[in-house]
mmCIF file of C-alpha atoms in Angstrom:
data_model
loop_
_atom_site.group_PDB
_atom_site.id
_atom_site.type_symbol
_atom_site.label_atom_id
_atom_site.label_comp_id
_atom_site.label_asym_id
_atom_site.label_seq_id
_atom_site.Cartn_x
_atom_site.Cartn_y
_atom_site.Cartn_z
ATOM 1 C CA UNK A 1 5.672 24.050 -16.695
ATOM 2 C CA UNK A 2 9.398 23.695 -17.192
ATOM 3 C CA UNK A 3 10.855 20.243 -18.053
ATOM 4 C CA UNK A 4 12.025 18.171 -15.064
ATOM 5 C CA UNK A 5 15.876 18.283 -14.631
ATOM 6 C CA UNK A 6 17.502 14.864 -15.504
ATOM 7 C CA UNK A 7 20.091 13.044 -13.469
ATOM 8 C CA UNK A 8 21.815 9.665 -13.476
ATOM 9 C CA UNK A 9 20.752 9.338 -9.756
ATOM 10 C CA UNK A 10 19.052 11.274 -7.144
ATOM 11 C CA UNK A 11 20.058 10.741 -3.507
ATOM 12 C CA UNK A 12 17.172 11.312 -1.198
ATOM 13 C CA UNK A 13 18.633 12.335 2.296
ATOM 14 C CA UNK A 14 22.048 13.821 2.606
ATOM 15 C CA UNK A 15 23.034 12.548 6.026
ATOM 16 C CA UNK A 16 25.744 9.888 6.824
ATOM 17 C CA UNK A 17 24.829 7.436 4.221
ATOM 18 C CA UNK A 18 23.490 9.780 1.589
ATOM 19 C CA UNK A 19 26.492 12.160 1.599
ATOM 20 C CA UNK A 20 28.812 9.166 1.135
ATOM 21 C CA UNK A 21 26.724 7.818 -1.720
ATOM 22 C CA UNK A 22 26.641 11.244 -3.367
ATOM 23 C CA UNK A 23 30.381 11.408 -3.226
ATOM 24 C CA UNK A 24 31.011 7.958 -4.562
ATOM 25 C CA UNK A 25 28.531 8.405 -7.438
ATOM 26 C CA UNK A 26 30.049 11.819 -8.302
ATOM 27 C CA UNK A 27 33.627 10.639 -8.276
ATOM 28 C CA UNK A 28 32.634 7.963 -10.870
ATOM 29 C CA UNK A 29 31.484 10.670 -13.227
ATOM 30 C CA UNK A 30 27.786 10.304 -12.719
ATOM 31 C CA UNK A 31 25.406 13.351 -12.845
ATOM 32 C CA UNK A 32 23.925 13.183 -9.316
ATOM 33 C CA UNK A 33 21.594 15.303 -7.153
ATOM 34 C CA UNK A 34 21.351 15.184 -3.442
ATOM 35 C CA UNK A 35 18.108 16.334 -1.876
ATOM 36 C CA UNK A 36 17.820 17.061 1.897
ATOM 37 C CA UNK A 37 14.784 18.076 3.724
ATOM 38 C CA UNK A 38 16.652 19.875 6.503
ATOM 39 C CA UNK A 39 20.089 21.505 6.646
ATOM 40 C CA UNK A 40 23.456 19.856 5.602
ATOM 41 C CA UNK A 41 24.326 18.672 8.224
ATOM 42 C CA UNK A 42 21.418 18.851 10.685
ATOM 43 C CA UNK A 43 20.542 17.690 14.245
ATOM 44 C CA UNK A 44 17.181 16.116 13.428
ATOM 45 C CA UNK A 45 18.334 12.608 12.519
ATOM 46 C CA UNK A 46 20.929 10.077 13.647
ATOM 47 C CA UNK A 47 24.325 11.560 12.966
ATOM 48 C CA UNK A 48 24.806 14.634 15.245
ATOM 49 C CA UNK A 49 26.568 14.843 18.506
ATOM 50 C CA UNK A 50 30.313 15.279 17.476
ATOM 51 C CA UNK A 51 31.268 11.491 16.907
ATOM 52 C CA UNK A 52 30.453 7.917 16.565
ATOM 53 C CA UNK A 53 32.264 4.745 17.549
ATOM 54 C CA UNK A 54 34.040 2.651 15.071
ATOM 55 C CA UNK A 55 35.325 -0.871 15.998
ATOM 56 C CA UNK A 56 36.636 -3.896 14.295
ATOM 57 C CA UNK A 57 35.802 -6.220 17.064
ATOM 58 C CA UNK A 58 32.122 -6.443 15.997
ATOM 59 C CA UNK A 59 29.912 -8.392 18.441
ATOM 60 C CA UNK A 60 26.850 -7.890 16.247
ATOM 61 C CA UNK A 61 28.089 -10.395 13.573
ATOM 62 C CA UNK A 62 31.463 -11.359 12.109
ATOM 63 C CA UNK A 63 30.165 -10.679 8.560
ATOM 64 C CA UNK A 64 30.559 -6.946 9.285
ATOM 65 C CA UNK A 65 34.325 -7.127 9.703
ATOM 66 C CA UNK A 66 35.311 -7.074 6.000
ATOM 67 C CA UNK A 67 33.089 -4.142 5.470
ATOM 68 C CA UNK A 68 34.637 -2.447 8.483
ATOM 69 C CA UNK A 69 38.130 -2.939 6.996
ATOM 70 C CA UNK A 70 37.055 -1.209 3.831
ATOM 71 C CA UNK A 71 35.289 1.556 5.750
ATOM 72 C CA UNK A 72 38.601 2.424 7.472
ATOM 73 C CA UNK A 73 40.350 2.686 4.111
ATOM 74 C CA UNK A 74 37.571 4.853 2.784
ATOM 75 C CA UNK A 75 37.666 7.195 5.837
ATOM 76 C CA UNK A 76 41.384 7.631 5.419
ATOM 77 C CA UNK A 77 40.887 8.330 1.757
ATOM 78 C CA UNK A 78 38.293 11.078 2.691
ATOM 79 C CA UNK A 79 40.741 12.522 5.275
ATOM 80 C CA UNK A 80 43.457 12.792 2.641
ATOM 81 C CA UNK A 81 41.118 14.483 0.163
ATOM 82 C CA UNK A 82 39.767 16.916 2.753
ATOM 83 C CA UNK A 83 42.758 17.754 4.782
ATOM 84 C CA UNK A 84 41.186 17.048 8.171
ATOM 85 C CA UNK A 85 41.469 14.031 10.528
ATOM 86 C CA UNK A 86 38.086 12.373 10.826
ATOM 87 C CA UNK A 87 39.063 8.850 12.206
ATOM 88 C CA UNK A 88 40.670 8.937 15.652
ATOM 89 C CA UNK A 89 42.139 5.719 16.948
ATOM 90 C CA UNK A 90 41.861 5.239 20.717
ATOM 91 C CA UNK A 91 41.508 1.416 20.861
ATOM 92 C CA UNK A 92 38.202 -0.136 21.937
ATOM 93 C CA UNK A 93 37.086 -2.224 24.896
ATOM 94 C CA UNK A 94 34.022 -4.482 24.754
ATOM 95 C CA UNK A 95 33.128 -5.437 28.255
ATOM 96 C CA UNK A 96 30.782 -7.778 29.908
ATOM 97 C CA UNK A 97 30.096 -11.246 31.277
ATOM 98 C CA UNK A 98 31.722 -14.225 29.550
ATOM 99 C CA UNK A 99 28.150 -15.686 28.901
ATOM 100 C CA UNK A 100 26.704 -12.497 27.558
ATOM 101 C CA UNK A 101 26.486 -11.141 24.057
ATOM 102 C CA UNK A 102 29.019 -8.300 23.758
ATOM 103 C CA UNK A 103 32.295 -9.968 25.023
ATOM 104 C CA UNK A 104 31.855 -13.455 23.340
ATOM 105 C CA UNK A 105 30.543 -11.774 20.136
ATOM 106 C CA UNK A 106 33.565 -9.451 19.929
ATOM 107 C CA UNK A 107 35.963 -12.400 20.650
ATOM 108 C CA UNK A 108 34.321 -14.475 17.932
ATOM 109 C CA UNK A 109 34.856 -11.676 15.390
ATOM 110 C CA UNK A 110 38.497 -11.275 16.371
ATOM 111 C CA UNK A 111 39.170 -15.008 16.136
ATOM 112 C CA UNK A 112 37.375 -15.508 12.759
ATOM 113 C CA UNK A 113 39.208 -12.564 11.122
ATOM 114 C CA UNK A 114 42.527 -12.710 12.832
ATOM 115 C CA UNK A 115 42.188 -9.335 14.566
ATOM 116 C CA UNK A 116 44.813 -8.349 17.121
ATOM 117 C CA UNK A 117 43.256 -8.289 20.502
ATOM 118 C CA UNK A 118 43.764 -8.868 24.208
ATOM 119 C CA UNK A 119 41.503 -10.445 26.673
ATOM 120 C CA UNK A 120 41.725 -8.707 30.035
ATOM 121 C CA UNK A 121 40.285 -9.353 33.443
ATOM 122 C CA UNK A 122 38.954 -6.700 35.883
ATOM 123 C CA UNK A 123 42.238 -5.964 37.540
ATOM 124 C CA UNK A 124 44.078 -5.594 34.262
ATOM 125 C CA UNK A 125 41.421 -3.392 32.786
ATOM 126 C CA UNK A 126 41.281 -1.042 35.703
ATOM 127 C CA UNK A 127 45.062 -0.817 35.910
ATOM 128 C CA UNK A 128 45.386 0.047 32.300
ATOM 129 C CA UNK A 129 42.256 2.271 32.165
ATOM 130 C CA UNK A 130 41.699 3.771 35.659
ATOM 131 C CA UNK A 131 38.440 5.447 34.557
ATOM 132 C CA UNK A 132 36.812 2.045 34.469
ATOM 133 C CA UNK A 133 35.249 0.078 37.281
ATOM 134 C CA UNK A 134 34.763 -3.649 36.304
ATOM 135 C CA UNK A 135 32.887 -6.135 38.419
ATOM 136 C CA UNK A 136 34.612 -9.395 39.445
ATOM 137 C CA UNK A 137 34.245 -12.236 36.863
ATOM 138 C CA UNK A 138 33.647 -9.890 33.892
ATOM 139 C CA UNK A 139 35.999 -9.787 30.893
ATOM 140 C CA UNK A 140 37.066 -7.120 28.536
ATOM 141 C CA UNK A 141 38.249 -7.439 24.964
ATOM 142 C CA UNK A 142 40.779 -4.777 23.883
ATOM 143 C CA UNK A 143 41.230 -4.200 20.132
ATOM 144 C CA UNK A 144 43.870 -1.565 19.316
ATOM 145 C CA UNK A 145 42.152 -0.245 16.034
ATOM 146 C CA UNK A 146 38.961 0.968 17.599
ATOM 147 C CA UNK A 147 38.204 4.634 17.920
ATOM 148 C CA UNK A 148 35.669 7.196 16.642
ATOM 149 C CA UNK A 149 34.751 9.023 13.510
ATOM 150 C CA UNK A 150 33.722 12.732 13.524
ATOM 151 C CA UNK A 151 30.220 12.298 12.258
ATOM 152 C CA UNK A 152 29.107 15.784 11.313
ATOM 153 C CA UNK A 153 32.594 16.738 9.933
ATOM 154 C CA UNK A 154 32.469 13.478 7.797
ATOM 155 C CA UNK A 155 29.164 14.571 6.186
ATOM 156 C CA UNK A 156 30.575 17.920 5.481
ATOM 157 C CA UNK A 157 33.642 16.421 3.828
ATOM 158 C CA UNK A 158 31.643 13.913 1.755
ATOM 159 C CA UNK A 159 29.430 16.703 0.536
ATOM 160 C CA UNK A 160 32.379 18.979 -0.296
ATOM 161 C CA UNK A 161 34.192 16.175 -2.224
ATOM 162 C CA UNK A 162 30.992 15.367 -4.044
ATOM 163 C CA UNK A 163 30.525 18.960 -5.104
ATOM 164 C CA UNK A 164 34.082 19.107 -6.280
ATOM 165 C CA UNK A 165 33.250 16.221 -8.634
ATOM 166 C CA UNK A 166 30.210 18.020 -9.950
ATOM 167 C CA UNK A 167 27.368 16.870 -7.615
ATOM 168 C CA UNK A 168 24.464 19.164 -6.966
ATOM 169 C CA UNK A 169 22.976 19.422 -3.429
ATOM 170 C CA UNK A 170 19.676 20.934 -2.517
ATOM 171 C CA UNK A 171 18.880 21.430 1.212
ATOM 172 C CA UNK A 172 15.552 22.533 2.807
ATOM 173 C CA UNK A 173 13.672 20.816 0.037
ATOM 174 C CA UNK A 174 11.079 18.121 0.814
ATOM 175 C CA UNK A 175 10.033 15.456 -1.562
ATOM 176 C CA UNK A 176 6.246 15.285 -1.991
ATOM 177 C CA UNK A 177 6.031 12.194 -4.246
ATOM 178 C CA UNK A 178 7.944 9.941 -6.504
ATOM 179 C CA UNK A 179 7.070 7.278 -9.116
ATOM 180 C CA UNK A 180 9.208 4.586 -10.637
ATOM 181 C CA UNK A 181 8.024 4.645 -14.301
ATOM 182 C CA UNK A 182 10.115 1.687 -15.410
ATOM 183 C CA UNK A 183 12.602 3.686 -17.515
ATOM 184 C CA UNK A 184 12.894 6.622 -15.115
ATOM 185 C CA UNK A 185 12.007 7.723 -11.604
ATOM 186 C CA UNK A 186 10.071 10.974 -11.479
ATOM 187 C CA UNK A 187 10.150 13.087 -8.247
ATOM 188 C CA UNK A 188 8.231 16.109 -7.247
ATOM 189 C CA UNK A 189 9.378 18.291 -4.365
ATOM 190 C CA UNK A 190 8.125 21.540 -2.838
ATOM 191 C CA UNK A 191 10.554 23.394 -5.134
ATOM 192 C CA UNK A 192 10.604 21.451 -8.357
ATOM 193 C CA UNK A 193 10.542 18.302 -10.429
ATOM 194 C CA UNK A 194 13.299 15.889 -11.275
ATOM 195 C CA UNK A 195 13.890 12.649 -13.162
ATOM 196 C CA UNK A 196 16.571 10.062 -12.647
ATOM 197 C CA UNK A 197 17.606 6.625 -13.774
ATOM 198 C CA UNK A 198 17.900 5.569 -10.203
ATOM 199 C CA UNK A 199 16.536 6.922 -6.843
ATOM 200 C CA UNK A 200 18.756 6.195 -3.794
ATOM 201 C CA UNK A 201 16.929 6.460 -0.576
ATOM 202 C CA UNK A 202 19.051 7.304 2.435
ATOM 203 C CA UNK A 203 16.550 9.187 4.499
ATOM 204 C CA UNK A 204 16.994 7.513 7.879
ATOM 205 C CA UNK A 205 13.833 7.283 9.980
ATOM 206 C CA UNK A 206 11.918 8.968 7.237
ATOM 207 C CA UNK A 207 12.213 5.858 5.148
ATOM 208 C CA UNK A 208 9.830 3.965 7.524
ATOM 209 C CA UNK A 209 6.941 4.964 5.298
ATOM 210 C CA UNK A 210 8.486 3.805 2.057
ATOM 211 C CA UNK A 211 6.545 1.260 0.007
ATOM 212 C CA UNK A 212 8.211 -2.124 0.638
ATOM 213 C CA UNK A 213 9.580 -1.052 4.072
ATOM 214 C CA UNK A 214 6.361 -0.363 5.923
ATOM 215 C CA UNK A 215 6.360 -2.348 9.228
ATOM 216 C CA UNK A 216 10.081 -3.143 8.951
ATOM 217 C CA UNK A 217 11.511 0.081 10.353
ATOM 218 C CA UNK A 218 10.836 1.369 13.874
ATOM 219 C CA UNK A 219 12.255 4.777 14.817
ATOM 220 C CA UNK A 220 13.352 4.970 18.386
ATOM 221 C CA UNK A 221 14.273 7.823 20.616
ATOM 222 C CA UNK A 222 17.848 7.863 21.892
ATOM 223 C CA UNK A 223 19.609 10.285 24.191
ATOM 224 C CA UNK A 224 23.333 10.970 24.567
ATOM 225 C CA UNK A 225 24.893 12.764 27.585
ATOM 226 C CA UNK A 226 28.175 14.529 28.297
ATOM 227 C CA UNK A 227 29.326 14.730 32.032
ATOM 228 C CA UNK A 228 32.135 16.567 33.771
ATOM 229 C CA UNK A 229 34.803 14.205 34.974
ATOM 230 C CA UNK A 230 36.330 14.844 38.613
ATOM 231 C CA UNK A 231 39.743 13.668 37.089
ATOM 232 C CA UNK A 232 39.664 14.834 33.468
ATOM 233 C CA UNK A 233 43.032 13.193 32.630
ATOM 234 C CA UNK A 234 41.521 9.777 33.074
ATOM 235 C CA UNK A 235 38.987 10.467 30.282
ATOM 236 C CA UNK A 236 41.354 11.986 27.734
ATOM 237 C CA UNK A 237 41.554 10.409 24.293
ATOM 238 C CA UNK A 238 45.158 9.130 25.136
ATOM 239 C CA UNK A 239 44.029 7.504 28.424
ATOM 240 C CA UNK A 240 40.598 5.952 27.716
ATOM 241 C CA UNK A 241 39.449 3.881 24.661
ATOM 242 C CA UNK A 242 35.892 3.855 23.338
ATOM 243 C CA UNK A 243 33.979 1.410 25.418
ATOM 244 C CA UNK A 244 30.918 -0.839 24.796
ATOM 245 C CA UNK A 245 29.687 -2.304 28.023
ATOM 246 C CA UNK A 246 27.027 -5.046 28.525
ATOM 247 C CA UNK A 247 26.238 -3.887 32.069
ATOM 248 C CA UNK A 248 23.411 -5.131 34.341
ATOM 249 C CA UNK A 249 21.613 -1.797 33.394
ATOM 250 C CA UNK A 250 21.845 -2.458 29.675
ATOM 251 C CA UNK A 251 24.337 -2.104 26.841
ATOM 252 C CA UNK A 252 26.103 1.320 27.152
ATOM 253 C CA UNK A 253 28.750 3.021 24.978
ATOM 254 C CA UNK A 254 31.259 5.639 26.162
ATOM 255 C CA UNK A 255 33.749 8.015 24.552
ATOM 256 C CA UNK A 256 36.837 9.881 25.832
ATOM 257 C CA UNK A 257 36.462 13.646 25.998
ATOM 258 C CA UNK A 258 36.677 15.155 22.529
ATOM 259 C CA UNK A 259 35.211 18.140 20.694
ATOM 260 C CA UNK A 260 33.004 19.443 23.383
ATOM 261 C CA UNK A 261 33.416 19.202 27.180
ATOM 262 C CA UNK A 262 32.579 15.998 29.001
ATOM 263 C CA UNK A 263 32.674 12.236 28.863
ATOM 264 C CA UNK A 264 30.088 11.103 26.488
ATOM 265 C CA UNK A 265 27.829 8.177 27.276
ATOM 266 C CA UNK A 266 24.684 6.563 25.946
ATOM 267 C CA UNK A 267 22.601 3.390 26.436
ATOM 268 C CA UNK A 268 21.444 1.349 23.398
ATOM 269 C CA UNK A 269 17.698 1.547 23.117
ATOM 270 C CA UNK A 270 17.754 4.206 25.831
ATOM 271 C CA UNK A 271 14.152 4.033 27.212
ATOM 272 C CA UNK A 272 12.760 1.729 24.481
ATOM 273 C CA UNK A 273 10.572 4.646 23.199
ATOM 274 C CA UNK A 274 9.142 3.986 19.743
ATOM 275 C CA UNK A 275 8.468 7.186 17.862
ATOM 276 C CA UNK A 276 8.153 8.579 14.385
ATOM 277 C CA UNK A 277 10.675 10.647 12.370
ATOM 278 C CA UNK A 278 8.744 13.780 12.804
ATOM 279 C CA UNK A 279 7.348 12.980 16.305
ATOM 280 C CA UNK A 280 10.661 12.572 18.146
ATOM 281 C CA UNK A 281 10.529 14.273 21.587
ATOM 282 C CA UNK A 282 13.752 16.297 21.578
ATOM 283 C CA UNK A 283 13.436 17.707 25.045
ATOM 284 C CA UNK A 284 15.670 15.793 27.471
ATOM 285 C CA UNK A 285 14.289 15.049 30.907
ATOM 286 C CA UNK A 286 15.409 14.001 34.398
ATOM 287 C CA UNK A 287 14.635 10.248 33.545
ATOM 288 C CA UNK A 288 16.871 10.517 30.515
ATOM 289 C CA UNK A 289 19.762 11.742 32.714
ATOM 290 C CA UNK A 290 18.950 9.030 35.321
ATOM 291 C CA UNK A 291 19.459 6.298 32.722
ATOM 292 C CA UNK A 292 22.884 7.474 31.996
ATOM 293 C CA UNK A 293 23.926 8.138 35.542
ATOM 294 C CA UNK A 294 23.037 4.494 36.442
ATOM 295 C CA UNK A 295 25.984 3.458 34.480
ATOM 296 C CA UNK A 296 28.251 6.387 35.449
ATOM 297 C CA UNK A 297 27.882 5.722 39.173
ATOM 298 C CA UNK A 298 28.886 2.049 38.920
ATOM 299 C CA UNK A 299 31.294 1.825 36.022
ATOM 300 C CA UNK A 300 32.657 5.365 35.427
ATOM 301 C CA UNK A 301 32.345 6.920 38.897
ATOM 302 C CA UNK A 302 35.043 9.592 38.171
ATOM 303 C CA UNK A 303 32.768 10.957 35.411
ATOM 304 C CA UNK A 304 29.664 11.172 37.559
ATOM 305 C CA UNK A 305 29.910 14.836 37.778
ATOM 306 C CA UNK A 306 27.666 17.819 36.686
ATOM 307 C CA UNK A 307 25.777 17.371 33.462
ATOM 308 C CA UNK A 308 27.148 19.440 30.541
ATOM 309 C CA UNK A 309 25.003 18.388 27.644
ATOM 310 C CA UNK A 310 22.003 16.079 26.705
ATOM 311 C CA UNK A 311 20.887 15.507 23.201
ATOM 312 C CA UNK A 312 18.140 13.398 21.620
ATOM 313 C CA UNK A 313 18.645 11.580 18.325
ATOM 314 C CA UNK A 314 16.976 8.705 16.386
ATOM 315 C CA UNK A 315 17.708 5.042 15.960
ATOM 316 C CA UNK A 316 15.854 3.321 13.138
ATOM 317 C CA UNK A 317 15.637 -0.316 13.985
ATOM 318 C CA UNK A 318 14.961 -3.426 11.846
ATOM 319 C CA UNK A 319 13.466 -6.500 13.519
ATOM 320 C CA UNK A 320 16.854 -8.302 13.596
ATOM 321 C CA UNK A 321 18.909 -5.068 13.912
ATOM 322 C CA UNK A 322 20.884 -5.764 10.708
ATOM 323 C CA UNK A 323 20.883 -3.144 7.993
ATOM 324 C CA UNK A 324 18.730 -3.038 4.817
ATOM 325 C CA UNK A 325 20.625 -2.351 1.636
ATOM 326 C CA UNK A 326 18.709 -3.505 -1.370
ATOM 327 C CA UNK A 327 16.393 -2.636 -4.369
ATOM 328 C CA UNK A 328 12.823 -2.303 -3.669
ATOM 329 C CA UNK A 329 11.160 -5.404 -5.124
ATOM 330 C CA UNK A 330 8.340 -3.508 -6.825
ATOM 331 C CA UNK A 331 10.532 -0.495 -7.784
ATOM 332 C CA UNK A 332 13.683 -1.914 -9.303
ATOM 333 C CA UNK A 333 15.026 1.661 -10.021
ATOM 334 C CA UNK A 334 14.985 2.455 -6.293
ATOM 335 C CA UNK A 335 17.947 1.494 -4.136
ATOM 336 C CA UNK A 336 17.468 1.845 -0.394
ATOM 337 C CA UNK A 337 19.909 1.869 2.649
ATOM 338 C CA UNK A 338 18.002 2.054 5.855
ATOM 339 C CA UNK A 339 17.420 0.437 9.212
ATOM 340 C CA UNK A 340 20.930 0.970 10.633
ATOM 341 C CA UNK A 341 19.632 0.193 14.097
ATOM 342 C CA UNK A 342 21.939 2.472 16.037
ATOM 343 C CA UNK A 343 25.261 1.034 14.731
ATOM 344 C CA UNK A 344 25.454 2.181 11.137
ATOM 345 C CA UNK A 345 27.380 5.440 10.887
ATOM 346 C CA UNK A 346 30.919 3.907 11.121
ATOM 347 C CA UNK A 347 29.985 2.057 7.889
ATOM 348 C CA UNK A 348 28.785 5.029 5.858
ATOM 349 C CA UNK A 349 32.028 5.431 4.032
ATOM 350 C CA UNK A 350 31.717 1.850 2.584
ATOM 351 C CA UNK A 351 27.978 1.974 2.309
ATOM 352 C CA UNK A 352 28.331 4.905 -0.073
ATOM 353 C CA UNK A 353 30.601 2.760 -2.207
ATOM 354 C CA UNK A 354 28.114 -0.118 -2.070
ATOM 355 C CA UNK A 355 25.286 2.076 -3.140
ATOM 356 C CA UNK A 356 27.325 3.510 -6.031
ATOM 357 C CA UNK A 357 28.107 -0.101 -7.153
ATOM 358 C CA UNK A 358 24.364 -0.932 -7.130
ATOM 359 C CA UNK A 359 23.555 2.132 -9.156
ATOM 360 C CA UNK A 360 26.246 1.932 -11.662
ATOM 361 C CA UNK A 361 26.602 -1.869 -12.251
ATOM 362 C CA UNK A 362 23.674 -3.452 -10.509
ATOM 363 C CA UNK A 363 25.821 -5.458 -8.096
ATOM 364 C CA UNK A 364 28.645 -5.022 -5.659
ATOM 365 C CA UNK A 365 31.711 -7.168 -4.765
ATOM 366 C CA UNK A 366 31.049 -6.414 -1.108
ATOM 367 C CA UNK A 367 29.202 -9.258 0.762
ATOM 368 C CA UNK A 368 25.836 -7.812 1.733
ATOM 369 C CA UNK A 369 23.547 -10.804 1.679
ATOM 370 C CA UNK A 370 22.932 -10.188 5.370
ATOM 371 C CA UNK A 371 21.195 -7.028 4.394
ATOM 372 C CA UNK A 372 18.791 -8.250 1.742
ATOM 373 C CA UNK A 373 15.101 -7.490 2.045
ATOM 374 C CA UNK A 374 14.092 -11.066 1.296
ATOM 375 C CA UNK A 375 15.393 -12.196 4.647
ATOM 376 C CA UNK A 376 11.993 -10.994 5.971
ATOM 377 C CA UNK A 377 9.022 -13.099 4.984
ATOM 378 C CA UNK A 378 7.066 -11.708 2.080
ATOM 379 C CA UNK A 379 9.550 -8.965 1.215
ATOM 380 C CA UNK A 380 11.555 -10.533 -1.542
#
């Protein structure tokens, strides 16, 4: 049997987070290997479907804002290196009732971090963005730096940049087992054996079975839809910002037309269908479309036209819907980034930097205490 190939780090899962970690490690001169079970990129996880929203007005928690500021910087750096625009600024609107979660949470982040913003009532919102229909008494927070990141293209550019710095990437290779031996992590795949000082696990929903994470990660089926607008000009990127709306029917997100035909819309926690990474039902049904049309009819009526595309993907949720970025308590040579709960891709450029910090120096200057495993009882 041939000796196992040795690396400073092996990154398990070359999607949004893994490709960024691969790049950040390689550009620091580390000998690094990325292993991906599927293609690079692929449509079986959480990063396909053209684009993902990025927004500074972060209703989930104000602690995310400093990380977002750094994420914007890293996206621009990747654009410069790759020669392709990945971050598109449209502005963002967070919309809902004043006593809800989305509007007041976004306002709190803006006030705590001094973000430029406007608070707009229904008439002002509909005048500025005619594609929207806003119920009386609701409020919208407009933040001019919101927009979207081209998710699949970003993965491609992170991988290309990593390879330029000497990283090795192996796709269509499944890890069968790994063991932290104290001084080294040993991995066996269906194609070979490897050793590394550190294993970085960024395998999305497939991390749910990882020792130390069992019971903390819940994969969930999500569906995105693209619909033909009756008045396409209202849904162009220069006319409509990205929108997060806390509607009576649930919290929805929408994009201007870009990349493929149609206005893109989804509902967070779509039908609340827990699943497994390999058990995701990828067939989109009438009830999936009905969930999306419920919001189109009331809030984006000019986009309530023929269906152009429906695609299923995965959320991987933690109990509090905050991320997990930490070392495994019983495997100190294993660093994990998981549980991004449907709002993680925008952070992948900075998460890659954080993971590289943890691998190379054992700590990071970024504030990530919100993401520690020990916030869950018995996991520290």
